[in-house]
mmCIF file of N, CA and C in Angstrom:
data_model
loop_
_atom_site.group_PDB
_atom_site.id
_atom_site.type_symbol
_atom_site.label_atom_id
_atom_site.label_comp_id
_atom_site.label_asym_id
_atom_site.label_seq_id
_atom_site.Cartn_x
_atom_site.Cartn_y
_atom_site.Cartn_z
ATOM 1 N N UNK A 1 53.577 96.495 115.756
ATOM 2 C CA UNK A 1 54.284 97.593 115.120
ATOM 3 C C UNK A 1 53.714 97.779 113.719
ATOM 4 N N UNK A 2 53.328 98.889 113.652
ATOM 5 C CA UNK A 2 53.090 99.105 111.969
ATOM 6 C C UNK A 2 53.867 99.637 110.993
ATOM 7 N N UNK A 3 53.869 98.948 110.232
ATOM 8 C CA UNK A 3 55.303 99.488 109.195
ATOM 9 C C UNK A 3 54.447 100.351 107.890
ATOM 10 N N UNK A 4 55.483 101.042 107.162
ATOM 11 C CA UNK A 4 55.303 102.206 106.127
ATOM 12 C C UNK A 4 55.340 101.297 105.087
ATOM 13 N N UNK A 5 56.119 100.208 104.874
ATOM 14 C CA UNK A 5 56.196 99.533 103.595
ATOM 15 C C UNK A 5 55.661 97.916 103.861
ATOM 16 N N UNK A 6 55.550 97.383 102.642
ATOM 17 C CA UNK A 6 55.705 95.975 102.862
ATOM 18 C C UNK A 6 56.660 95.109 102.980
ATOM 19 N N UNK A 7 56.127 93.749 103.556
ATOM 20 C CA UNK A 7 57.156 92.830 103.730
ATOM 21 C C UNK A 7 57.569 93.026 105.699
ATOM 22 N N UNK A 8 58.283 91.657 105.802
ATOM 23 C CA UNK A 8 58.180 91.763 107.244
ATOM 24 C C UNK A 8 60.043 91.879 107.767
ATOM 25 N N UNK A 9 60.347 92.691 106.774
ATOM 26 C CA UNK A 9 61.711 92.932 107.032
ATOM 27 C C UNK A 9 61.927 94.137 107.958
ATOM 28 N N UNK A 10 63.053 94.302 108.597
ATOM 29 C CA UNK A 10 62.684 95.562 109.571
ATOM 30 C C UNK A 10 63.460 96.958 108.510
ATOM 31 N N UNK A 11 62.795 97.999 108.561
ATOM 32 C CA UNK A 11 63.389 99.260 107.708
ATOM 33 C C UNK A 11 64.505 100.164 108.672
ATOM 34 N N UNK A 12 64.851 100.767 107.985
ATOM 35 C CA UNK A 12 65.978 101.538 108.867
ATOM 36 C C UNK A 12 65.283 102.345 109.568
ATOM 37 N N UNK A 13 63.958 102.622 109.384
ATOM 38 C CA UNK A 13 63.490 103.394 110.159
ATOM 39 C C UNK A 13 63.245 102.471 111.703
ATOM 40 N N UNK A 14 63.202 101.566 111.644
ATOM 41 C CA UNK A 14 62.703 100.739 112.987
ATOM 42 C C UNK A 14 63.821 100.400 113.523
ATOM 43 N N UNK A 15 65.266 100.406 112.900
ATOM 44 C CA UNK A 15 66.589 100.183 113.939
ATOM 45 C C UNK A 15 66.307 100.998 115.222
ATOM 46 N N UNK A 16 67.227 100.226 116.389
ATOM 47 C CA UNK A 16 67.358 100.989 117.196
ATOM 48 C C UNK A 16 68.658 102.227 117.115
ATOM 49 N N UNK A 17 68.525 103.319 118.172
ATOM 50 C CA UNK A 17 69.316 104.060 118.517
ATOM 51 C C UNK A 17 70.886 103.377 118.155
ATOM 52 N N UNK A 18 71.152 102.216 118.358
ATOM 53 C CA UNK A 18 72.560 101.707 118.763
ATOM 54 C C UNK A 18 72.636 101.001 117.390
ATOM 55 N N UNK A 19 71.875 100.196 116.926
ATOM 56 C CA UNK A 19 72.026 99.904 115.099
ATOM 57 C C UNK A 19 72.119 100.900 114.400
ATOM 58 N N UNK A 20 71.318 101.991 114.306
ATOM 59 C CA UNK A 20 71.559 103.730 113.534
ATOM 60 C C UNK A 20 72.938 104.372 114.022
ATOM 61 N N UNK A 21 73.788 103.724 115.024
ATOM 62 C CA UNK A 21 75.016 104.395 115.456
ATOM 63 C C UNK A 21 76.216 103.640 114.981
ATOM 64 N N UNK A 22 75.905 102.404 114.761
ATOM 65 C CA UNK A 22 76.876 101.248 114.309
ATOM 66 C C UNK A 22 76.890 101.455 113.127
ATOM 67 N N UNK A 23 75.767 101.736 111.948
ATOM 68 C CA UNK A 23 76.274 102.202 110.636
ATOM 69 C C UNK A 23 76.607 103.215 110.549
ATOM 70 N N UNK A 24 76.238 104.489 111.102
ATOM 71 C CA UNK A 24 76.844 105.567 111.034
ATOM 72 C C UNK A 24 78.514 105.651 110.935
ATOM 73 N N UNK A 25 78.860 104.772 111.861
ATOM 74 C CA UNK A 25 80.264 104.384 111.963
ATOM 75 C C UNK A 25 80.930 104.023 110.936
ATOM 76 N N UNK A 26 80.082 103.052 110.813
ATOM 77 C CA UNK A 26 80.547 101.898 109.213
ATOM 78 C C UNK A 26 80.750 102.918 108.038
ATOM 79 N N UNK A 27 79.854 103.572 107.964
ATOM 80 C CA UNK A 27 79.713 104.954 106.440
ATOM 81 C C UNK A 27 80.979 105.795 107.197
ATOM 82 N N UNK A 28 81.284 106.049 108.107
ATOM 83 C CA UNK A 28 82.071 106.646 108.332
ATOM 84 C C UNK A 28 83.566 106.161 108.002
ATOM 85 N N UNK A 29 84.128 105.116 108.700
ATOM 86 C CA UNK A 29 85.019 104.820 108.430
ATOM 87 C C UNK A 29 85.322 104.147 106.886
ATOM 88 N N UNK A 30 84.281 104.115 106.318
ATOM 89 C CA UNK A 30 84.587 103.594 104.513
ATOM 90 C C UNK A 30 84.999 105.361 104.128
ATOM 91 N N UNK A 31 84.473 105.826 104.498
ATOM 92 C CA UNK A 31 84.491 107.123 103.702
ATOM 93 C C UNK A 31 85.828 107.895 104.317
ATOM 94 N N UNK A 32 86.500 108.015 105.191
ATOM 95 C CA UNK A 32 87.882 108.582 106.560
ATOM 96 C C UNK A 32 88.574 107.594 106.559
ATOM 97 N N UNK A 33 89.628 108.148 106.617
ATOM 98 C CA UNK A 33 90.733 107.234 106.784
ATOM 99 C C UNK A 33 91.977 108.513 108.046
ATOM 100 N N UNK A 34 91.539 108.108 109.257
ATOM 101 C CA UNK A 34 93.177 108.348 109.708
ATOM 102 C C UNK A 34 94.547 108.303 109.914
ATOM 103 N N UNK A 35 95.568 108.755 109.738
ATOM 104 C CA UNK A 35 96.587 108.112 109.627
ATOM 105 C C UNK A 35 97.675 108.941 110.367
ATOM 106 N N UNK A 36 98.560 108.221 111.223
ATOM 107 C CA UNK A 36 99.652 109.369 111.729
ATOM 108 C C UNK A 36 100.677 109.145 110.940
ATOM 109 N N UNK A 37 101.363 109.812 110.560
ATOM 110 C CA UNK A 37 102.696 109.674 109.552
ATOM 111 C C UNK A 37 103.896 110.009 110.025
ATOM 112 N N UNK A 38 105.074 109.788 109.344
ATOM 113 C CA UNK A 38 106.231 110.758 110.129
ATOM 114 C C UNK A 38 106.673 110.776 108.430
ATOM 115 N N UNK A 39 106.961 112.319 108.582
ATOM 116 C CA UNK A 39 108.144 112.552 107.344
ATOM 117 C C UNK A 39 109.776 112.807 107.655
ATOM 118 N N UNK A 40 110.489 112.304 106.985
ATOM 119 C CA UNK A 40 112.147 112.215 107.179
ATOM 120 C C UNK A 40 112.539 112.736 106.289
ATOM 121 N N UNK A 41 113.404 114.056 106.780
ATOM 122 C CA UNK A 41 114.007 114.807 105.468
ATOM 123 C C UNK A 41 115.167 114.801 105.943
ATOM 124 N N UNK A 42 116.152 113.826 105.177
ATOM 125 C CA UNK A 42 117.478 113.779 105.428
ATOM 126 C C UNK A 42 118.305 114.781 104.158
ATOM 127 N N UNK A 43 118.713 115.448 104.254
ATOM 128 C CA UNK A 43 119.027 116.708 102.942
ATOM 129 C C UNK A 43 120.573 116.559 103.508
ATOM 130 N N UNK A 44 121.494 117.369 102.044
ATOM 131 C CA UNK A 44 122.813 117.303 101.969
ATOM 132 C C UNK A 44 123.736 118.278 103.374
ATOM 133 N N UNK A 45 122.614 119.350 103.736
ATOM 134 C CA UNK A 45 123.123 119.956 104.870
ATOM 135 C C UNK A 45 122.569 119.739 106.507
ATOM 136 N N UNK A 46 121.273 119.578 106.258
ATOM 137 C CA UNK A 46 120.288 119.437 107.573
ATOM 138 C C UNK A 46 118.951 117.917 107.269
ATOM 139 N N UNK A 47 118.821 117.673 108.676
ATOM 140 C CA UNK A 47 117.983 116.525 108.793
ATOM 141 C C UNK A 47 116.972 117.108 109.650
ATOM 142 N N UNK A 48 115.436 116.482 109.454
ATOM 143 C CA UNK A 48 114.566 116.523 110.367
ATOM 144 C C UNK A 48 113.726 115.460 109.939
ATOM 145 N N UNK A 49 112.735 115.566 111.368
ATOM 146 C CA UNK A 49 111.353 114.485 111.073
ATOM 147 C C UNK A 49 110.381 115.617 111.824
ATOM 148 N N UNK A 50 109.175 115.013 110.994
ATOM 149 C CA UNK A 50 107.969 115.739 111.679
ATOM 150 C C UNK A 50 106.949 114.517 111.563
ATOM 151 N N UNK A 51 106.247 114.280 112.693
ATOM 152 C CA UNK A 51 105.368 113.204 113.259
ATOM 153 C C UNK A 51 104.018 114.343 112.737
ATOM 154 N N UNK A 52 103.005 113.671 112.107
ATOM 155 C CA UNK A 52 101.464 114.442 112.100
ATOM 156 C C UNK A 52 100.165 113.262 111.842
ATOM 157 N N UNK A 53 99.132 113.802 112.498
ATOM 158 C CA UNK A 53 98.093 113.020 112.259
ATOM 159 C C UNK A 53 97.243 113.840 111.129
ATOM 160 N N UNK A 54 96.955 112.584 110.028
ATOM 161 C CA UNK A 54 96.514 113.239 109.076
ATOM 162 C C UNK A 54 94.982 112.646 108.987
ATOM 163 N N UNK A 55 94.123 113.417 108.518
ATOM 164 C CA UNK A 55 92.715 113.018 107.795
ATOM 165 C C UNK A 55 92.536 113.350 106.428
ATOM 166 N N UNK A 56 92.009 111.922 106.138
ATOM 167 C CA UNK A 56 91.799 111.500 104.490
ATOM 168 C C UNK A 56 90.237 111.762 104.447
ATOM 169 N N UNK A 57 90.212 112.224 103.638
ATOM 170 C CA UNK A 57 88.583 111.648 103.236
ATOM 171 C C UNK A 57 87.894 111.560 101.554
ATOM 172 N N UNK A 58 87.245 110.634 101.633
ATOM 173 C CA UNK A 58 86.618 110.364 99.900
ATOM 174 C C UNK A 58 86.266 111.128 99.217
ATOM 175 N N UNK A 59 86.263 112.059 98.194
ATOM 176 C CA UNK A 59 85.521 112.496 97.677
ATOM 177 C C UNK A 59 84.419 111.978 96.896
ATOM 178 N N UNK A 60 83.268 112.747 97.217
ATOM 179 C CA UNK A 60 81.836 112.445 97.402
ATOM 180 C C UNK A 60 81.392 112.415 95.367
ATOM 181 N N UNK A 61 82.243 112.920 94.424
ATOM 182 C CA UNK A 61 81.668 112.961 93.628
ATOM 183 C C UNK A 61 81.823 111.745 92.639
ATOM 184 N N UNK A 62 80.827 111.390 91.877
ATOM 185 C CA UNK A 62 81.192 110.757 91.161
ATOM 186 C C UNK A 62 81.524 109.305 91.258
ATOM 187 N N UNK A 63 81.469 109.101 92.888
ATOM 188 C CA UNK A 63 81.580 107.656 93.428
ATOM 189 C C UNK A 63 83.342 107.310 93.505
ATOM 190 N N UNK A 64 84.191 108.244 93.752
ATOM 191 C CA UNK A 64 85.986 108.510 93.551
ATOM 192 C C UNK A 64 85.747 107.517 94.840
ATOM 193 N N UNK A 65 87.148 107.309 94.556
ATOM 194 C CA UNK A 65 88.126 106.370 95.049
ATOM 195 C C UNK A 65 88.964 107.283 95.552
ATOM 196 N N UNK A 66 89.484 108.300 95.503
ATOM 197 C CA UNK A 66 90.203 109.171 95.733
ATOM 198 C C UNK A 66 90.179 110.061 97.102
ATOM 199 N N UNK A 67 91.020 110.033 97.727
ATOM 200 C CA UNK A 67 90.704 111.034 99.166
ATOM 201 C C UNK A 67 91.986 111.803 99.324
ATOM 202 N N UNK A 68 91.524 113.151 99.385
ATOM 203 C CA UNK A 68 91.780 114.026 99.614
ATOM 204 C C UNK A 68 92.250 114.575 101.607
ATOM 205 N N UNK A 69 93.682 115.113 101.709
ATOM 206 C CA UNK A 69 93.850 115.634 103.359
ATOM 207 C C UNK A 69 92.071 117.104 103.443
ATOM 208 N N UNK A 70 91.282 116.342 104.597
ATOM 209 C CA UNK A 70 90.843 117.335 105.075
ATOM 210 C C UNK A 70 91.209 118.121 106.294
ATOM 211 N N UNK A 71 92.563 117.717 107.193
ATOM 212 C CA UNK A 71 93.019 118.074 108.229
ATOM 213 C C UNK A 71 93.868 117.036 108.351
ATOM 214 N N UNK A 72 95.410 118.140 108.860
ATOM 215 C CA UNK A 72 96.757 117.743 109.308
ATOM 216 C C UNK A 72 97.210 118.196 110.560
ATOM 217 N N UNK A 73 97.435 117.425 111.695
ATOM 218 C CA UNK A 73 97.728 118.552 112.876
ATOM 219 C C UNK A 73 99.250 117.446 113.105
ATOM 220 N N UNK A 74 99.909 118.689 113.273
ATOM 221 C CA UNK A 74 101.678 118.354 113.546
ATOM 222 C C UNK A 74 101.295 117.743 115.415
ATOM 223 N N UNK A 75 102.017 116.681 115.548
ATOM 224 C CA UNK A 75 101.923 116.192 116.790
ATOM 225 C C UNK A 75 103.698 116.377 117.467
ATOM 226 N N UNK A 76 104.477 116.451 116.232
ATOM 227 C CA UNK A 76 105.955 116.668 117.198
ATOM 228 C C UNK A 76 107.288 116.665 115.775
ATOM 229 N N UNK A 77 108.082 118.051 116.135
ATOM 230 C CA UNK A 77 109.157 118.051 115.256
ATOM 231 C C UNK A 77 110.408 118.037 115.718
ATOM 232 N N UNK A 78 111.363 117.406 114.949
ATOM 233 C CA UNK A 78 112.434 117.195 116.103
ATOM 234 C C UNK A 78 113.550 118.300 115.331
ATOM 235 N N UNK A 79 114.380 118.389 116.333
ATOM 236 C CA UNK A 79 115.239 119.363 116.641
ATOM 237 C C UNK A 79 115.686 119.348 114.819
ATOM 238 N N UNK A 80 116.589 120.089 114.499
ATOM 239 C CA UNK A 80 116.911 120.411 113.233
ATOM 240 C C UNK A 80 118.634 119.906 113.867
ATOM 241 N N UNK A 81 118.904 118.796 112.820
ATOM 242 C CA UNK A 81 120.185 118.203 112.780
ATOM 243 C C UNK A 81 121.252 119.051 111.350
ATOM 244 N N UNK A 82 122.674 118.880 111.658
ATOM 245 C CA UNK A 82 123.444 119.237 110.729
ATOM 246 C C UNK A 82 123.634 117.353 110.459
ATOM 247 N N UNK A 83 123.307 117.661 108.997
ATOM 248 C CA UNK A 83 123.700 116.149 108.598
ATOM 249 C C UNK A 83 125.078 115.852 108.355
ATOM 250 N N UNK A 84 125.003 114.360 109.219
ATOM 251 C CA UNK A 84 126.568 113.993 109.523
ATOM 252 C C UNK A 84 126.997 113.586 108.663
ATOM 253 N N UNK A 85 128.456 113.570 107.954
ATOM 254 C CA UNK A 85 129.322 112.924 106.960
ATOM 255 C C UNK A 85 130.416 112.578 107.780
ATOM 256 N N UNK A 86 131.006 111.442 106.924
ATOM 257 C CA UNK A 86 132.158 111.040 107.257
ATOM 258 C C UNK A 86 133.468 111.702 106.331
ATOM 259 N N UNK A 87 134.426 110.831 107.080
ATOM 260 C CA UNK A 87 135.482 111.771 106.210
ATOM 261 C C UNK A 87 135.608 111.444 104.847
ATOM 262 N N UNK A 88 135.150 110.074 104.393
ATOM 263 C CA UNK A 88 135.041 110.250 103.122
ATOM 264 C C UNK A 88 133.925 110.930 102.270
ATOM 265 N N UNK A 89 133.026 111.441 102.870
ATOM 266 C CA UNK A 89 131.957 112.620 102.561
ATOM 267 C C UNK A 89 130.931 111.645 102.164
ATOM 268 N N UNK A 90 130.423 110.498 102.676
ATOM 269 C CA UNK A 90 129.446 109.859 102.747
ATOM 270 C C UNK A 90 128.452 110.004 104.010
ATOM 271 N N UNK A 91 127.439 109.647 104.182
ATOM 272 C CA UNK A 91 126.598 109.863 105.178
ATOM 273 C C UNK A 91 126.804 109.190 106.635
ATOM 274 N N UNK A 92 127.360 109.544 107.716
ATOM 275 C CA UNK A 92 127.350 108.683 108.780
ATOM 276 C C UNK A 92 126.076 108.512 109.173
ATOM 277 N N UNK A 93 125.592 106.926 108.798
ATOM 278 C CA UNK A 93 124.320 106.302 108.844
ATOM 279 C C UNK A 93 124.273 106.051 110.558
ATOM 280 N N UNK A 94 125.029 105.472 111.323
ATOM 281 C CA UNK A 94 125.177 105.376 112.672
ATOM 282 C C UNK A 94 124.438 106.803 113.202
ATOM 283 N N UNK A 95 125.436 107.697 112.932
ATOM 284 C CA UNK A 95 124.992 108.838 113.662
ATOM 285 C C UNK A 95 123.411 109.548 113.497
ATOM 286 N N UNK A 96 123.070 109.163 112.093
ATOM 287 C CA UNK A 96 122.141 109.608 111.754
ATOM 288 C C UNK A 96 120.670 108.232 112.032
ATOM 289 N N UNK A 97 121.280 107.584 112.580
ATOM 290 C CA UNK A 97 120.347 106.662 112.491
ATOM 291 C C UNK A 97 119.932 106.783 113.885
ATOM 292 N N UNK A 98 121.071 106.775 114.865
ATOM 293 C CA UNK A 98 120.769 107.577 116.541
ATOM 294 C C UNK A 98 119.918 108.542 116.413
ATOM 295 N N UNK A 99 120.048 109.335 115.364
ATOM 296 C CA UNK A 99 118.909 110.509 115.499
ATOM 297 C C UNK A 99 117.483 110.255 115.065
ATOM 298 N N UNK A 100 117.110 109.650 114.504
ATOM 299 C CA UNK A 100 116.193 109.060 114.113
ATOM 300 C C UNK A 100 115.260 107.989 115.276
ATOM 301 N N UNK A 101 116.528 107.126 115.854
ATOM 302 C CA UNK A 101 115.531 106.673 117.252
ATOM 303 C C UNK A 101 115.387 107.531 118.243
ATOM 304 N N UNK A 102 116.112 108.145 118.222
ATOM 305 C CA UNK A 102 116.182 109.442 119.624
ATOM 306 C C UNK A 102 114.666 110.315 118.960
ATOM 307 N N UNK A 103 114.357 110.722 118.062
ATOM 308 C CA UNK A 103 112.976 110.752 117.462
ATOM 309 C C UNK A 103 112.097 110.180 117.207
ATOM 310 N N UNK A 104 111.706 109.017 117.149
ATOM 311 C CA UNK A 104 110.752 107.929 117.355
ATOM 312 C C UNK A 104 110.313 108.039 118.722
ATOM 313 N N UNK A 105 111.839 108.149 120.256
ATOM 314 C CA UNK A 105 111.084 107.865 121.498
ATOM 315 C C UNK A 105 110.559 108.544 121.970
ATOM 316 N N UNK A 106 111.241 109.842 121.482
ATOM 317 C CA UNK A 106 110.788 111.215 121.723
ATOM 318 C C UNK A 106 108.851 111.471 121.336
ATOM 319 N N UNK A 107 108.859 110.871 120.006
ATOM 320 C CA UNK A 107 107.652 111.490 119.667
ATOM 321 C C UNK A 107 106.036 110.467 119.468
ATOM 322 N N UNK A 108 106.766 108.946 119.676
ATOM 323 C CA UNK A 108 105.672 107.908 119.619
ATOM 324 C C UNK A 108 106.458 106.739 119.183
ATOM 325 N N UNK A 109 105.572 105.698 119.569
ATOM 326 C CA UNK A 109 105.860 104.547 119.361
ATOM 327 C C UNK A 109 105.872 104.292 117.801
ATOM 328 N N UNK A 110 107.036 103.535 117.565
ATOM 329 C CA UNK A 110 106.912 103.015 115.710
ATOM 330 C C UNK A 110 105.651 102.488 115.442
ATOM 331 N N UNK A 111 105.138 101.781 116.359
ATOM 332 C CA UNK A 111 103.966 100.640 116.170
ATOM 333 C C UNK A 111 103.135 101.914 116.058
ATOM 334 N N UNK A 112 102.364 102.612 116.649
ATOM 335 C CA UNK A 112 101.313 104.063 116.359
ATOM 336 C C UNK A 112 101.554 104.778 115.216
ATOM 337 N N UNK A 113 102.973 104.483 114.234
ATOM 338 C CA UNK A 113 103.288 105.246 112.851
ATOM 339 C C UNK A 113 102.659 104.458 111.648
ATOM 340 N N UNK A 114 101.579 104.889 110.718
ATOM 341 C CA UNK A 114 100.439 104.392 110.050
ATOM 342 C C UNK A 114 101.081 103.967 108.336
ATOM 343 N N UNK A 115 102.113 105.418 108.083
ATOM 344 C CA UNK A 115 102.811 105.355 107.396
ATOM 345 C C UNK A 115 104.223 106.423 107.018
ATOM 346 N N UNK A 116 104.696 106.593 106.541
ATOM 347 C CA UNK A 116 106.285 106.993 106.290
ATOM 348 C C UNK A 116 106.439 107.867 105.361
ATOM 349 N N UNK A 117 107.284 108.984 104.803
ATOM 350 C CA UNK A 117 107.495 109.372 103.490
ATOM 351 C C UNK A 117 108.966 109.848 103.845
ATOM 352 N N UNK A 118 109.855 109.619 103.104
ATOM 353 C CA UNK A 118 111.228 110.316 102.948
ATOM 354 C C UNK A 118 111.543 110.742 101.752
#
């Protein structure tokens, strides 16, 4: 084999097909981050959740740390609840907490939820 440079190290040019695909990956996933989320909006009149898979990605300038959503796709929203109170006008957590698993089974496993926001 004749090489372009010196030294008897192999160059990226001489990887194979399947080493040039394994870093590709590697640069990829340093740089993307996927994540499915669920948001919980429990409010004084109405409750919902919305399940979405989100894409992060690095911005390229400057060498950031920082990533930015380049794509959000909603995977499942659940019904729109009247939020429950009790009679002392506190939150019935029971009831509202049924709604919340009745939305989890509905829309994915907890274990597949990446992270949370309420």
């Amino acid at each position: 084999m004749q090489r372009a440079h010196e030294g008897d190290q192999p160059h990226f040019h001489d990887w194979s097909e399947d080493e040039r695909k394994a870093l590709a990956e590697t640069i990829w996933k340093a740089e993307n981050v996927v994540l499915t989320t669920v948001g919980i909006d429990v409010g004084s009149s109405t409750s919902h959740l919305m399940f979405a898979r989100v894409h992060l990605q690095r911005k390229t300038q400057l060498l950031s740390s920082e990533f930015v959503v380049v794509r959000r796709e909603i995977l499942w929203r659940s019904p729109i609840l009247l939020t429950p109170f009790l009679a002392d006008f506190t939150i019935d957590a029971g009831r509202l907490r049924a709604f919340i698993d009745g939305a989890y089974a509905a829309a994915a496993s907890p274990r597949k939820i990446s992270t949370a926001a309420r």
